[in-house]
CSV table of C-alpha atoms in Angstrom, one decimal:
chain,number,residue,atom,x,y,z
A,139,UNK,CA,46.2,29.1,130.3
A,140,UNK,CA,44.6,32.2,131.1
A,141,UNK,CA,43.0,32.4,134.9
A,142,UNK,CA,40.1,34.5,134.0
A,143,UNK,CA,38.3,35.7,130.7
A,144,UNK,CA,39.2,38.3,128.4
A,145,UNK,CA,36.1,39.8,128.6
A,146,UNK,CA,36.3,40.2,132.8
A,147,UNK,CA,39.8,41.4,133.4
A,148,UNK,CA,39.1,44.3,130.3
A,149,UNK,CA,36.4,45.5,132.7
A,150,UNK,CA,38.3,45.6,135.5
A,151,UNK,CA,41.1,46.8,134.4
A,152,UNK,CA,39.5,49.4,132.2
A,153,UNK,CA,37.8,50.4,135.4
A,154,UNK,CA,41.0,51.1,136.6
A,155,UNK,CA,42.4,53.2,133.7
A,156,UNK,CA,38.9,55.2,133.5
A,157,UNK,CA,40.9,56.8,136.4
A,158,UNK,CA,42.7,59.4,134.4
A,159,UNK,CA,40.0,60.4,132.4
A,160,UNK,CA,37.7,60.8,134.9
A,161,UNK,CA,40.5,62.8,136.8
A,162,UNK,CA,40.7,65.0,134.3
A,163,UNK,CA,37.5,65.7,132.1
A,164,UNK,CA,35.5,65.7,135.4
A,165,UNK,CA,36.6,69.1,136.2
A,166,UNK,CA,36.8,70.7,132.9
A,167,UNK,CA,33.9,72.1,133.1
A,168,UNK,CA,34.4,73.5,136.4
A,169,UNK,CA,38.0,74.8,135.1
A,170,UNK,CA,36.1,78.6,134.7
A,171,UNK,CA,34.5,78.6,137.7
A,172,UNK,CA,37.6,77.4,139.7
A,173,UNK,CA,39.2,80.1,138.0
A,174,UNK,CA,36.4,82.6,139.9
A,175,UNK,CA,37.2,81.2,142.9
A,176,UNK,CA,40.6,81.2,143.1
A,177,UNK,CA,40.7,84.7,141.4
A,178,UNK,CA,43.3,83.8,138.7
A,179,UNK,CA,43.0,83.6,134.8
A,180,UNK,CA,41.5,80.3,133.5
A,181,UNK,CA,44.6,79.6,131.6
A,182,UNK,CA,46.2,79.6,135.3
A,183,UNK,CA,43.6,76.7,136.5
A,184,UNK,CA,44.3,75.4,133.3
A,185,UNK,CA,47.6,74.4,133.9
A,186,UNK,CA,46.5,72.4,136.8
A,187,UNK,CA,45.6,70.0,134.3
A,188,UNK,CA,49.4,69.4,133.0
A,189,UNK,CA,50.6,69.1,136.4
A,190,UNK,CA,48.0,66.1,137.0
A,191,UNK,CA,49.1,64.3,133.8
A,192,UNK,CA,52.8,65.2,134.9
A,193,UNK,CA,52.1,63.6,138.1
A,194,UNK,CA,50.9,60.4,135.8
A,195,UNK,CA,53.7,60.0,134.6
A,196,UNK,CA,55.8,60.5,137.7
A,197,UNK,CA,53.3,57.6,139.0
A,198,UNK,CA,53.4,55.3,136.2
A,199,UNK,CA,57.8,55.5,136.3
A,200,UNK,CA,57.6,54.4,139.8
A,201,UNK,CA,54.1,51.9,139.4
A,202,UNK,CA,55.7,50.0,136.6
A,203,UNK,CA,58.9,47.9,138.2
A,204,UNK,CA,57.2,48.3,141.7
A,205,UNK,CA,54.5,46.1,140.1
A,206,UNK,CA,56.9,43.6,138.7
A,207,UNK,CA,58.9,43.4,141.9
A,208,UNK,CA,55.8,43.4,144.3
A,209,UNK,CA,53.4,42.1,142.1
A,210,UNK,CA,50.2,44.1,140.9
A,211,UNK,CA,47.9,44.5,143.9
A,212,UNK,CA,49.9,46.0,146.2
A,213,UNK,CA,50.8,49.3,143.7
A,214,UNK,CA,47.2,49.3,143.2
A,215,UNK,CA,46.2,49.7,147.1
A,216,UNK,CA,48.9,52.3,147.7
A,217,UNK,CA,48.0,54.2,144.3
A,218,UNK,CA,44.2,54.2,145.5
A,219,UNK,CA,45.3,55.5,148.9
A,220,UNK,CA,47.3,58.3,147.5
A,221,UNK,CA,44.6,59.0,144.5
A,222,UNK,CA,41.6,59.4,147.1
A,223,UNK,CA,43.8,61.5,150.1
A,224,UNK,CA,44.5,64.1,147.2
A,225,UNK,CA,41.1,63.9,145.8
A,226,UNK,CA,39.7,64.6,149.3
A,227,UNK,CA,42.3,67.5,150.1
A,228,UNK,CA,41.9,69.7,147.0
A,229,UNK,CA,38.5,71.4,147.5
A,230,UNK,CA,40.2,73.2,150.8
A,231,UNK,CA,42.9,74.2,148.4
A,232,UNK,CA,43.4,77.9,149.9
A,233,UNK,CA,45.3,79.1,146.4
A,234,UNK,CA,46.0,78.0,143.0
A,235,UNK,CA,49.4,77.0,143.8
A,236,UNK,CA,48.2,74.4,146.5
A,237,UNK,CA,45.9,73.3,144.0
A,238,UNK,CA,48.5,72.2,141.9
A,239,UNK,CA,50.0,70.2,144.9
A,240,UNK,CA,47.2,68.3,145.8
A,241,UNK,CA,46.8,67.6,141.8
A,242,UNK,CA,50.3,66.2,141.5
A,243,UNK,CA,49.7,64.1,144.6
A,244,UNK,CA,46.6,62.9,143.7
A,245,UNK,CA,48.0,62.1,139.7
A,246,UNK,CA,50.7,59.9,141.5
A,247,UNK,CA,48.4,57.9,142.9
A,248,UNK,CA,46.4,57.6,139.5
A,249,UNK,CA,49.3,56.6,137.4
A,250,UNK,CA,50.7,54.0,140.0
A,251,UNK,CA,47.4,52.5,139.9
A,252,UNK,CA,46.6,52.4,136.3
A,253,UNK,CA,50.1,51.4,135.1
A,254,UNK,CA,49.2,47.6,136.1
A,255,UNK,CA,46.6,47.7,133.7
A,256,UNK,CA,48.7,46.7,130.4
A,257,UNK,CA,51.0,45.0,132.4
A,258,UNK,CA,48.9,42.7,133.8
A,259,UNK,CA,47.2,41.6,130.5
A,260,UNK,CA,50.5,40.3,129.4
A,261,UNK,CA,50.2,38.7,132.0
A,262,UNK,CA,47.4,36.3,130.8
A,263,UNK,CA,47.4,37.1,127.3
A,264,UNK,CA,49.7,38.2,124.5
A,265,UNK,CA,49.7,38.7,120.8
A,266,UNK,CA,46.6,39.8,119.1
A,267,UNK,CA,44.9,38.2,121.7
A,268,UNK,CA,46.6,41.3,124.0
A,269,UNK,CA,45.4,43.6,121.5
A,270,UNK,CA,42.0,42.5,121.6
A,271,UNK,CA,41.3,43.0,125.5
A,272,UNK,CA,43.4,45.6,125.2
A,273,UNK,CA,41.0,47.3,122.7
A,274,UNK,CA,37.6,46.2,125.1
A,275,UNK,CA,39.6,48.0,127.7
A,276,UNK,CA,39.8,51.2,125.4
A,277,UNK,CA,36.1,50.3,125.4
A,278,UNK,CA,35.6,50.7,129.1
A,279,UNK,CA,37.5,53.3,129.9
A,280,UNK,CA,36.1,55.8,126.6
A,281,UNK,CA,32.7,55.2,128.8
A,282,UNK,CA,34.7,58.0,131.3
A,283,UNK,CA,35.0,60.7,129.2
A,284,UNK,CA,32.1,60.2,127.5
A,285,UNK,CA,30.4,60.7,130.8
A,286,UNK,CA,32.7,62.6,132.5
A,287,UNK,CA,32.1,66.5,131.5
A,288,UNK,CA,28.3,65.2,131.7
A,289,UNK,CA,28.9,64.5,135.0
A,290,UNK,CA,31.5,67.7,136.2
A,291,UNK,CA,28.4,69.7,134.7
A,292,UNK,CA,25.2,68.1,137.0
A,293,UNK,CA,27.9,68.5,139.7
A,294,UNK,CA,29.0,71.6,139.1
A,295,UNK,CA,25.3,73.0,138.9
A,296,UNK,CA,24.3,71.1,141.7
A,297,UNK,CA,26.9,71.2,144.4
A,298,UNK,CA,29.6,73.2,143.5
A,299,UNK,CA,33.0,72.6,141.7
A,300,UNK,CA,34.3,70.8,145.5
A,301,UNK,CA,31.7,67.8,145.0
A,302,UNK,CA,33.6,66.8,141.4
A,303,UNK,CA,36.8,65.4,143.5
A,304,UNK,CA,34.4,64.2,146.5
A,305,UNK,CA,32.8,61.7,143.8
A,306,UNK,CA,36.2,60.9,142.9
A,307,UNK,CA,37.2,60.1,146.1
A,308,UNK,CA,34.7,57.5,146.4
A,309,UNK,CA,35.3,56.1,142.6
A,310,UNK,CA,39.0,55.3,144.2
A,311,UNK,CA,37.3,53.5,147.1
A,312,UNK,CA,34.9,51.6,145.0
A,313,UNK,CA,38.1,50.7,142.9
A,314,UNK,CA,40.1,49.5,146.4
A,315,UNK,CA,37.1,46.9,146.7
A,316,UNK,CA,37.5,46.1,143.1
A,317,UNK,CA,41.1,45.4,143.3
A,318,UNK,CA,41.1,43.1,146.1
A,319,UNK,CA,38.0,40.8,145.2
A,320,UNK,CA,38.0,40.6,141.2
A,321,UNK,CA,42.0,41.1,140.2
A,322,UNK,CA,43.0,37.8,140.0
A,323,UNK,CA,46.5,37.9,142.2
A,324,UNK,CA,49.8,37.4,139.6
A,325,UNK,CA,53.3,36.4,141.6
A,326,UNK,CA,56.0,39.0,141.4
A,327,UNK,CA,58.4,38.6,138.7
A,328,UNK,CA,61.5,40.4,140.8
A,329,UNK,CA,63.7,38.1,141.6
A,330,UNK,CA,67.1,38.4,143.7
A,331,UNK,CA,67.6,41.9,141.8
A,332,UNK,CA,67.4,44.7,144.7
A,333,UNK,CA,64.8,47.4,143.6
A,334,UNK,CA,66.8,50.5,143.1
A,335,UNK,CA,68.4,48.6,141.0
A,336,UNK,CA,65.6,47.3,139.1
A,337,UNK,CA,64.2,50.8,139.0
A,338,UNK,CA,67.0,51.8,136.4
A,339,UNK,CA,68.5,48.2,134.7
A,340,UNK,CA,64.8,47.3,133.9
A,341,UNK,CA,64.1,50.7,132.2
A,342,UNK,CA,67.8,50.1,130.7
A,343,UNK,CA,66.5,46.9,128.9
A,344,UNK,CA,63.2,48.5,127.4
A,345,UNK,CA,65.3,51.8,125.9
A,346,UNK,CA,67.7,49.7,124.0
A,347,UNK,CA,65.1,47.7,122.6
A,348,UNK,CA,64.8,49.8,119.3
A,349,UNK,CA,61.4,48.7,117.8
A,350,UNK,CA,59.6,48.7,121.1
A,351,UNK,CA,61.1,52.7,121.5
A,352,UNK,CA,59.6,53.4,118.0
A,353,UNK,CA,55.9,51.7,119.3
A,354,UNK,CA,56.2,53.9,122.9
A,355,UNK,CA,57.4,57.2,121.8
A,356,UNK,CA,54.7,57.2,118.3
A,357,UNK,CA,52.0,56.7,121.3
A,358,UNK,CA,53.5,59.3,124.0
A,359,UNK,CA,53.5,61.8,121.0
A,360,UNK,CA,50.3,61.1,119.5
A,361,UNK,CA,48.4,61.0,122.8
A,362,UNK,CA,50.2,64.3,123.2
A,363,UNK,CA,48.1,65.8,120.2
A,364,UNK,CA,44.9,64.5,121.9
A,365,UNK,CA,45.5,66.0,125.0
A,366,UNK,CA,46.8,69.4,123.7
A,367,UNK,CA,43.6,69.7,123.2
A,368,UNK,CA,41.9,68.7,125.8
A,369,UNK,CA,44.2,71.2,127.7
A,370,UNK,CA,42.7,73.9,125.8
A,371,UNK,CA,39.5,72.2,125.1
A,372,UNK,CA,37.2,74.4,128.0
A,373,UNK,CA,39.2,77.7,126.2
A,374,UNK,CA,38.4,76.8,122.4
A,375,UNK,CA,34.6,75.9,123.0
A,376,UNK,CA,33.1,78.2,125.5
A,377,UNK,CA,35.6,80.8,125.6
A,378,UNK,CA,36.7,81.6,121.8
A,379,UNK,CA,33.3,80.0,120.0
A,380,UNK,CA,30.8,80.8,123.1
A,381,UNK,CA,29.1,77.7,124.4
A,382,UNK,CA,27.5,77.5,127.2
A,383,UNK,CA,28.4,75.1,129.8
A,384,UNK,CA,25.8,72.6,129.3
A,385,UNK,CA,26.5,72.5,124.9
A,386,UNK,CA,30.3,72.0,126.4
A,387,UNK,CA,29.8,68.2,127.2
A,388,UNK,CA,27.8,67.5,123.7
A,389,UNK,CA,31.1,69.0,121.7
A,390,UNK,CA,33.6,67.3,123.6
A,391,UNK,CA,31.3,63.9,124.5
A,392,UNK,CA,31.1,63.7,120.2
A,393,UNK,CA,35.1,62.8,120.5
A,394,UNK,CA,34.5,59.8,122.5
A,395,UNK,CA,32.1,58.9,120.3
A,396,UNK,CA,33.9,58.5,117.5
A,397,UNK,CA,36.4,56.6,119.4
A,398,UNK,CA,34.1,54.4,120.8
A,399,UNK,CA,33.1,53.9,117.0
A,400,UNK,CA,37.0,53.2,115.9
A,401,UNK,CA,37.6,50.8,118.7
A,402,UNK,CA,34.7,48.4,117.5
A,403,UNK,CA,36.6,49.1,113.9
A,404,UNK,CA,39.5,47.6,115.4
A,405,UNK,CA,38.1,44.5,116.7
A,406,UNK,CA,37.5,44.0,113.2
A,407,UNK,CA,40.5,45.2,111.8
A,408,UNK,CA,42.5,43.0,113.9
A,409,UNK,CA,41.3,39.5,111.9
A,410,UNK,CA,42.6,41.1,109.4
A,411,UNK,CA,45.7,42.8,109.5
A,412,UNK,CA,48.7,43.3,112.2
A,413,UNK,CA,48.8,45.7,115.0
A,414,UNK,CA,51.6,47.7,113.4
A,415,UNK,CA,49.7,48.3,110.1
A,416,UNK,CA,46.7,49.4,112.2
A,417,UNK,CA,48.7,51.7,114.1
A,418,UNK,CA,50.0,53.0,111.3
A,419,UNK,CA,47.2,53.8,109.6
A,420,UNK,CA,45.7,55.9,112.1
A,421,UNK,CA,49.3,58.0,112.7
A,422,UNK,CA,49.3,58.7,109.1
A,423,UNK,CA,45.2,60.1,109.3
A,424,UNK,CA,45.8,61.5,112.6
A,425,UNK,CA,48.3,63.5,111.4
A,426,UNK,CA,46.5,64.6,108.2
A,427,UNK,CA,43.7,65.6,109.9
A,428,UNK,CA,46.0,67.6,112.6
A,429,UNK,CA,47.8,69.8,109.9
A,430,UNK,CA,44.6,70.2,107.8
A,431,UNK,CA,43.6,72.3,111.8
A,432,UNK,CA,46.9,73.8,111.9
A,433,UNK,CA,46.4,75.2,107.8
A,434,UNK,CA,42.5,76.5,108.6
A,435,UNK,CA,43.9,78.3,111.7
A,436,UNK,CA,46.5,80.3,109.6
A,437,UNK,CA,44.0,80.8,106.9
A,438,UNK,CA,41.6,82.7,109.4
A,439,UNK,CA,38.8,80.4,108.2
A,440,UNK,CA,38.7,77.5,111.3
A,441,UNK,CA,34.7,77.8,112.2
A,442,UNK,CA,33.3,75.3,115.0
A,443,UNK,CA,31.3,73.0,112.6
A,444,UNK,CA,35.1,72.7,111.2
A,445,UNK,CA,36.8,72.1,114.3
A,446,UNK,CA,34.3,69.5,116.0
A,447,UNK,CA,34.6,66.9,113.2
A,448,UNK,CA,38.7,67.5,112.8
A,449,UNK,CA,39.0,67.0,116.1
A,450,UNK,CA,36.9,63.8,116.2
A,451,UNK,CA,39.4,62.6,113.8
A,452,UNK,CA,42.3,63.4,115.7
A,453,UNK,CA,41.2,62.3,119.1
A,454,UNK,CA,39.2,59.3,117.5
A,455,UNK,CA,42.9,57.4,115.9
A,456,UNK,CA,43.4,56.9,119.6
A,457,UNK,CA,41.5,53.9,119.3
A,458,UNK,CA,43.7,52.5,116.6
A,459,UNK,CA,47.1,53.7,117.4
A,460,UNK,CA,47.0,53.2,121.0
A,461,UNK,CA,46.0,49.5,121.9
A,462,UNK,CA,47.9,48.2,118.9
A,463,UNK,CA,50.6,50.2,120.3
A,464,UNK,CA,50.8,48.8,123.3
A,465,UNK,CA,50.5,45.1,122.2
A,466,UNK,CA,53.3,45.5,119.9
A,467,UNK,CA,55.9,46.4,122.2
A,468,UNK,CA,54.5,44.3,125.1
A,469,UNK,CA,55.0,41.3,122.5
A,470,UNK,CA,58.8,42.1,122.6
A,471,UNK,CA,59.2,41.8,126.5
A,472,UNK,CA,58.4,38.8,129.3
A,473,UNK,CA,60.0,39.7,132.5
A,474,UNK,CA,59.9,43.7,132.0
A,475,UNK,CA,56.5,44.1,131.1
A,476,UNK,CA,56.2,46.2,133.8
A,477,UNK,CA,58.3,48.5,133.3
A,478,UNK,CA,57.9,48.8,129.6
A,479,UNK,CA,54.1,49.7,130.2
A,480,UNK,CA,55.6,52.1,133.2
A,481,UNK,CA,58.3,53.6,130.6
A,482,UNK,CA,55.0,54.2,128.1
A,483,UNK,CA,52.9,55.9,130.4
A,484,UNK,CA,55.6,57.9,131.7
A,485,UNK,CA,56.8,59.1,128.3
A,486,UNK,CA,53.1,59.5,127.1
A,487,UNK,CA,52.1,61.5,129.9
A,488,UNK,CA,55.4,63.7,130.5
A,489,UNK,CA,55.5,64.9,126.9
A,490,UNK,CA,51.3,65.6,126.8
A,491,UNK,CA,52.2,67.5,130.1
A,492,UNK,CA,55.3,69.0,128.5
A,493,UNK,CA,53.4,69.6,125.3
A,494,UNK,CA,50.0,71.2,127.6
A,495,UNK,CA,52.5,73.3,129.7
A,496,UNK,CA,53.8,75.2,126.4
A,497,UNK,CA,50.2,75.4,125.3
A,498,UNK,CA,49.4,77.4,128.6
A,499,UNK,CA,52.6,79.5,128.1
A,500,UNK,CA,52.5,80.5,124.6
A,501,UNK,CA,48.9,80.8,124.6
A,502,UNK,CA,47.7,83.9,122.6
A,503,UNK,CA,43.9,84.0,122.6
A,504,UNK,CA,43.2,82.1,119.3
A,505,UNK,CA,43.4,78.5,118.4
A,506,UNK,CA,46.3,78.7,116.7
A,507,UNK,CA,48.7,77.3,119.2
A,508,UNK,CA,46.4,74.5,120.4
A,509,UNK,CA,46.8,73.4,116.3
A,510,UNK,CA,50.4,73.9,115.9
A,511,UNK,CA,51.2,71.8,119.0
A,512,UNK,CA,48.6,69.2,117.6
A,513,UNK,CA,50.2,69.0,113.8
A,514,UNK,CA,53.7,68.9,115.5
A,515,UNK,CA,52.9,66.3,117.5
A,516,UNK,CA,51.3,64.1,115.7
A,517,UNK,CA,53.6,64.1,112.3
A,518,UNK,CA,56.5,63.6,115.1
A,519,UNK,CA,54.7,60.4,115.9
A,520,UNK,CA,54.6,59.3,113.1
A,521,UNK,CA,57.8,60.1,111.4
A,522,UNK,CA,59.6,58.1,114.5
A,523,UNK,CA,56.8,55.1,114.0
A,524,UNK,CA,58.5,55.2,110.2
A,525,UNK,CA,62.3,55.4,111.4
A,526,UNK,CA,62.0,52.7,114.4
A,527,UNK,CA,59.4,50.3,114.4
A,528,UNK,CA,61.0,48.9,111.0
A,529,UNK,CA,62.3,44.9,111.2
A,530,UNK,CA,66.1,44.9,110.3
A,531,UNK,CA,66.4,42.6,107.0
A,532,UNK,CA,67.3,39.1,107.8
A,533,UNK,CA,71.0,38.1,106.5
């Protein structure tokens, strides 16, 4: 029986997932006048933005079978630890290249600590009942970016691009306190296996599991056409269709909206139908929606009152395809739930970092590559959804 309510561990835990988001859309709108101070191109600062989700994923590989071998707490602490030390350290950056340290350091942290988040609903609920605090977690943490460029702005204006990673220095601190007196403490599920060993046998167990890779990689890649464009997002709305950088928050903020939107639709969907039909669903309109980008790009006819609602759609299946996501492969594994959220979150973060890296290298003044990243992505997900996810007919 469940130890605490659905309702209280999705806050808490979404707290602790908000950490990425806020890590990242913070800053975006600081991204052009880091690029000032520094004295580099913006696409330059830019990139600073794939190293953090690179350092995510590097975070969530480790956080994962750490968690299930020490339990949940402890990752969490030394995560915070590492997450605030960067976050303190990078406004005396002296160069762009240190910058990108301190961002990696400080992502390590972040993905260590949020990587207990899934894992530790399985380990009080499971099911659709999973799905459903995993979906009020969504919840939670879409409050981040909704807020978050919002935020980066008034700073920004106020106090200069430094005081962004100041504040979230302190939202790690706040989180410590969090951590230690509303987690609800879960034993450790390692056993006698030594940990360098778990860290490979466990992720060994989750690869061959054939379904679960279909549920894990259809995620990594679809997240991966969100974030291409939140890579690119600072470029494509105040760069190539001039706003300003208070209209900046409005066009992105109208994203989140929508996906705050979809994850109530999911609450609902879920009495319904099955997580996998769900998540397929929103594959097949995120990808729709990604190529009908990519074909107004190479038609020369891609305005901003086109873009904004595309992109709403692309970013906004999120709220379908990832919680359902999640819950369907969690569903498939007891003991390594750990590591198959760690294995998730590393995929899902490497390939958007992967993905956001090319972006930055092929980038070529229009939006073009932005849409062909998205479209590729996206249809990937949901071709390998189709090939692996399928049940194997029952002799």
């Amino acid at each position: 029986m469940p130890t605490i309510s659905a309702g209280r561990l999705a806050v808490i835990l979404g707290s602790l997932v908000a950490l990425g988001p806020l890590a990242i859309d913070t800053y975006l709108p600081a991204l052009l006048t880091m690029a000032g101070h520094f004295q580099v191109p913006i696409h330059d600062v830019e990139i600073s933005v794939s190293v953090y989700v690179m350092g995510v994923a590097a975070g969530q590989w480790l956080g994962g079978p750490f968690s299930d071998q020490f339990g949940r707490k402890p990752v969490a602490y030394g995560g915070l630890l590492l997450f605030v030390a960067g976050s303190l350290m990078i406004p005396f950056s002296a160069d762009v290249q240190q910058l990108y340290v301190l961002r990696f350091l400080q992502a390590l942290g972040g993905g260590a600590t949020a990587v207990i988040a899934a894992a530790s609903v399985r380990d009080h609920f499971s099911g659709k009942e999973a799905a459903r605090v995993l979906t009020t977690i969504g919840l939670v943490m879409l409050l981040a970016p909704l807020l978050a460029p919002a935020i980066g702005s008034l700073l920004l204006s106020t106090a200069g691009w430094e005081s962004i990673f100041y504040m979230l220095a302190i939202y790690g601190m706040m989180l410590g306190l969090v951590v230690a007196f509303m987690l609800p403490t879960v034993s450790a599920q390692g056993g006698n296996e030594p940990l360098r060993k778990r860290l490979f046998t466990s992720y060994g167990r989750v690869v061959r599991e054939r379904r679960a890779m279909g549920f894990i990689l259809a995620n990594a890649l679809s997240f991966s056409a969100m974030f291409t464009f939140i890579t690119d997002a600072a470029f494509l709305y105040m760069d190539y269709f001039g706003l300003s950088a208070a209209q900046f928050p409005i066009a992105f903020g109208a994203n989140v909206v929508t996906m705050l939107a979809l994850n109530r639709l999911n609450v609902i969907l879920l009495r319904y139908y099955e997580t996998a039909a769900i998540m397929r669903a929103g594959l097949i309109i995120q990808s729709v929606a990604a190529m009908v980008l990519l074909l107004l790009s190479l038609s020369g006819w891609l305005t901003l009152w086109m873009v904004i609602p595309l992109v709403m759609v692309v970013c906004g299946m999120m709220a379908l395809v990832m919680p359902n996501g999640i819950a369907c492969f969690l569903s498939l594994f007891e003991r390594d739930s750990g590591a198959a959220t760690g294995l998730n979150g590393t995929l899902q973060f490497l390939m958007a970092g992967v993905v956001g890296a090319a972006l930055g290298s092929f980038h070529n003044g229009t939006p073009l590559p932005m849409t062909l990243l998205m479209t590729m992505a996206s249809v990937s997900a949901l071709m390998l959804f189709l090939l692996l996810t399928r049940e194997e007919p029952r002799s």
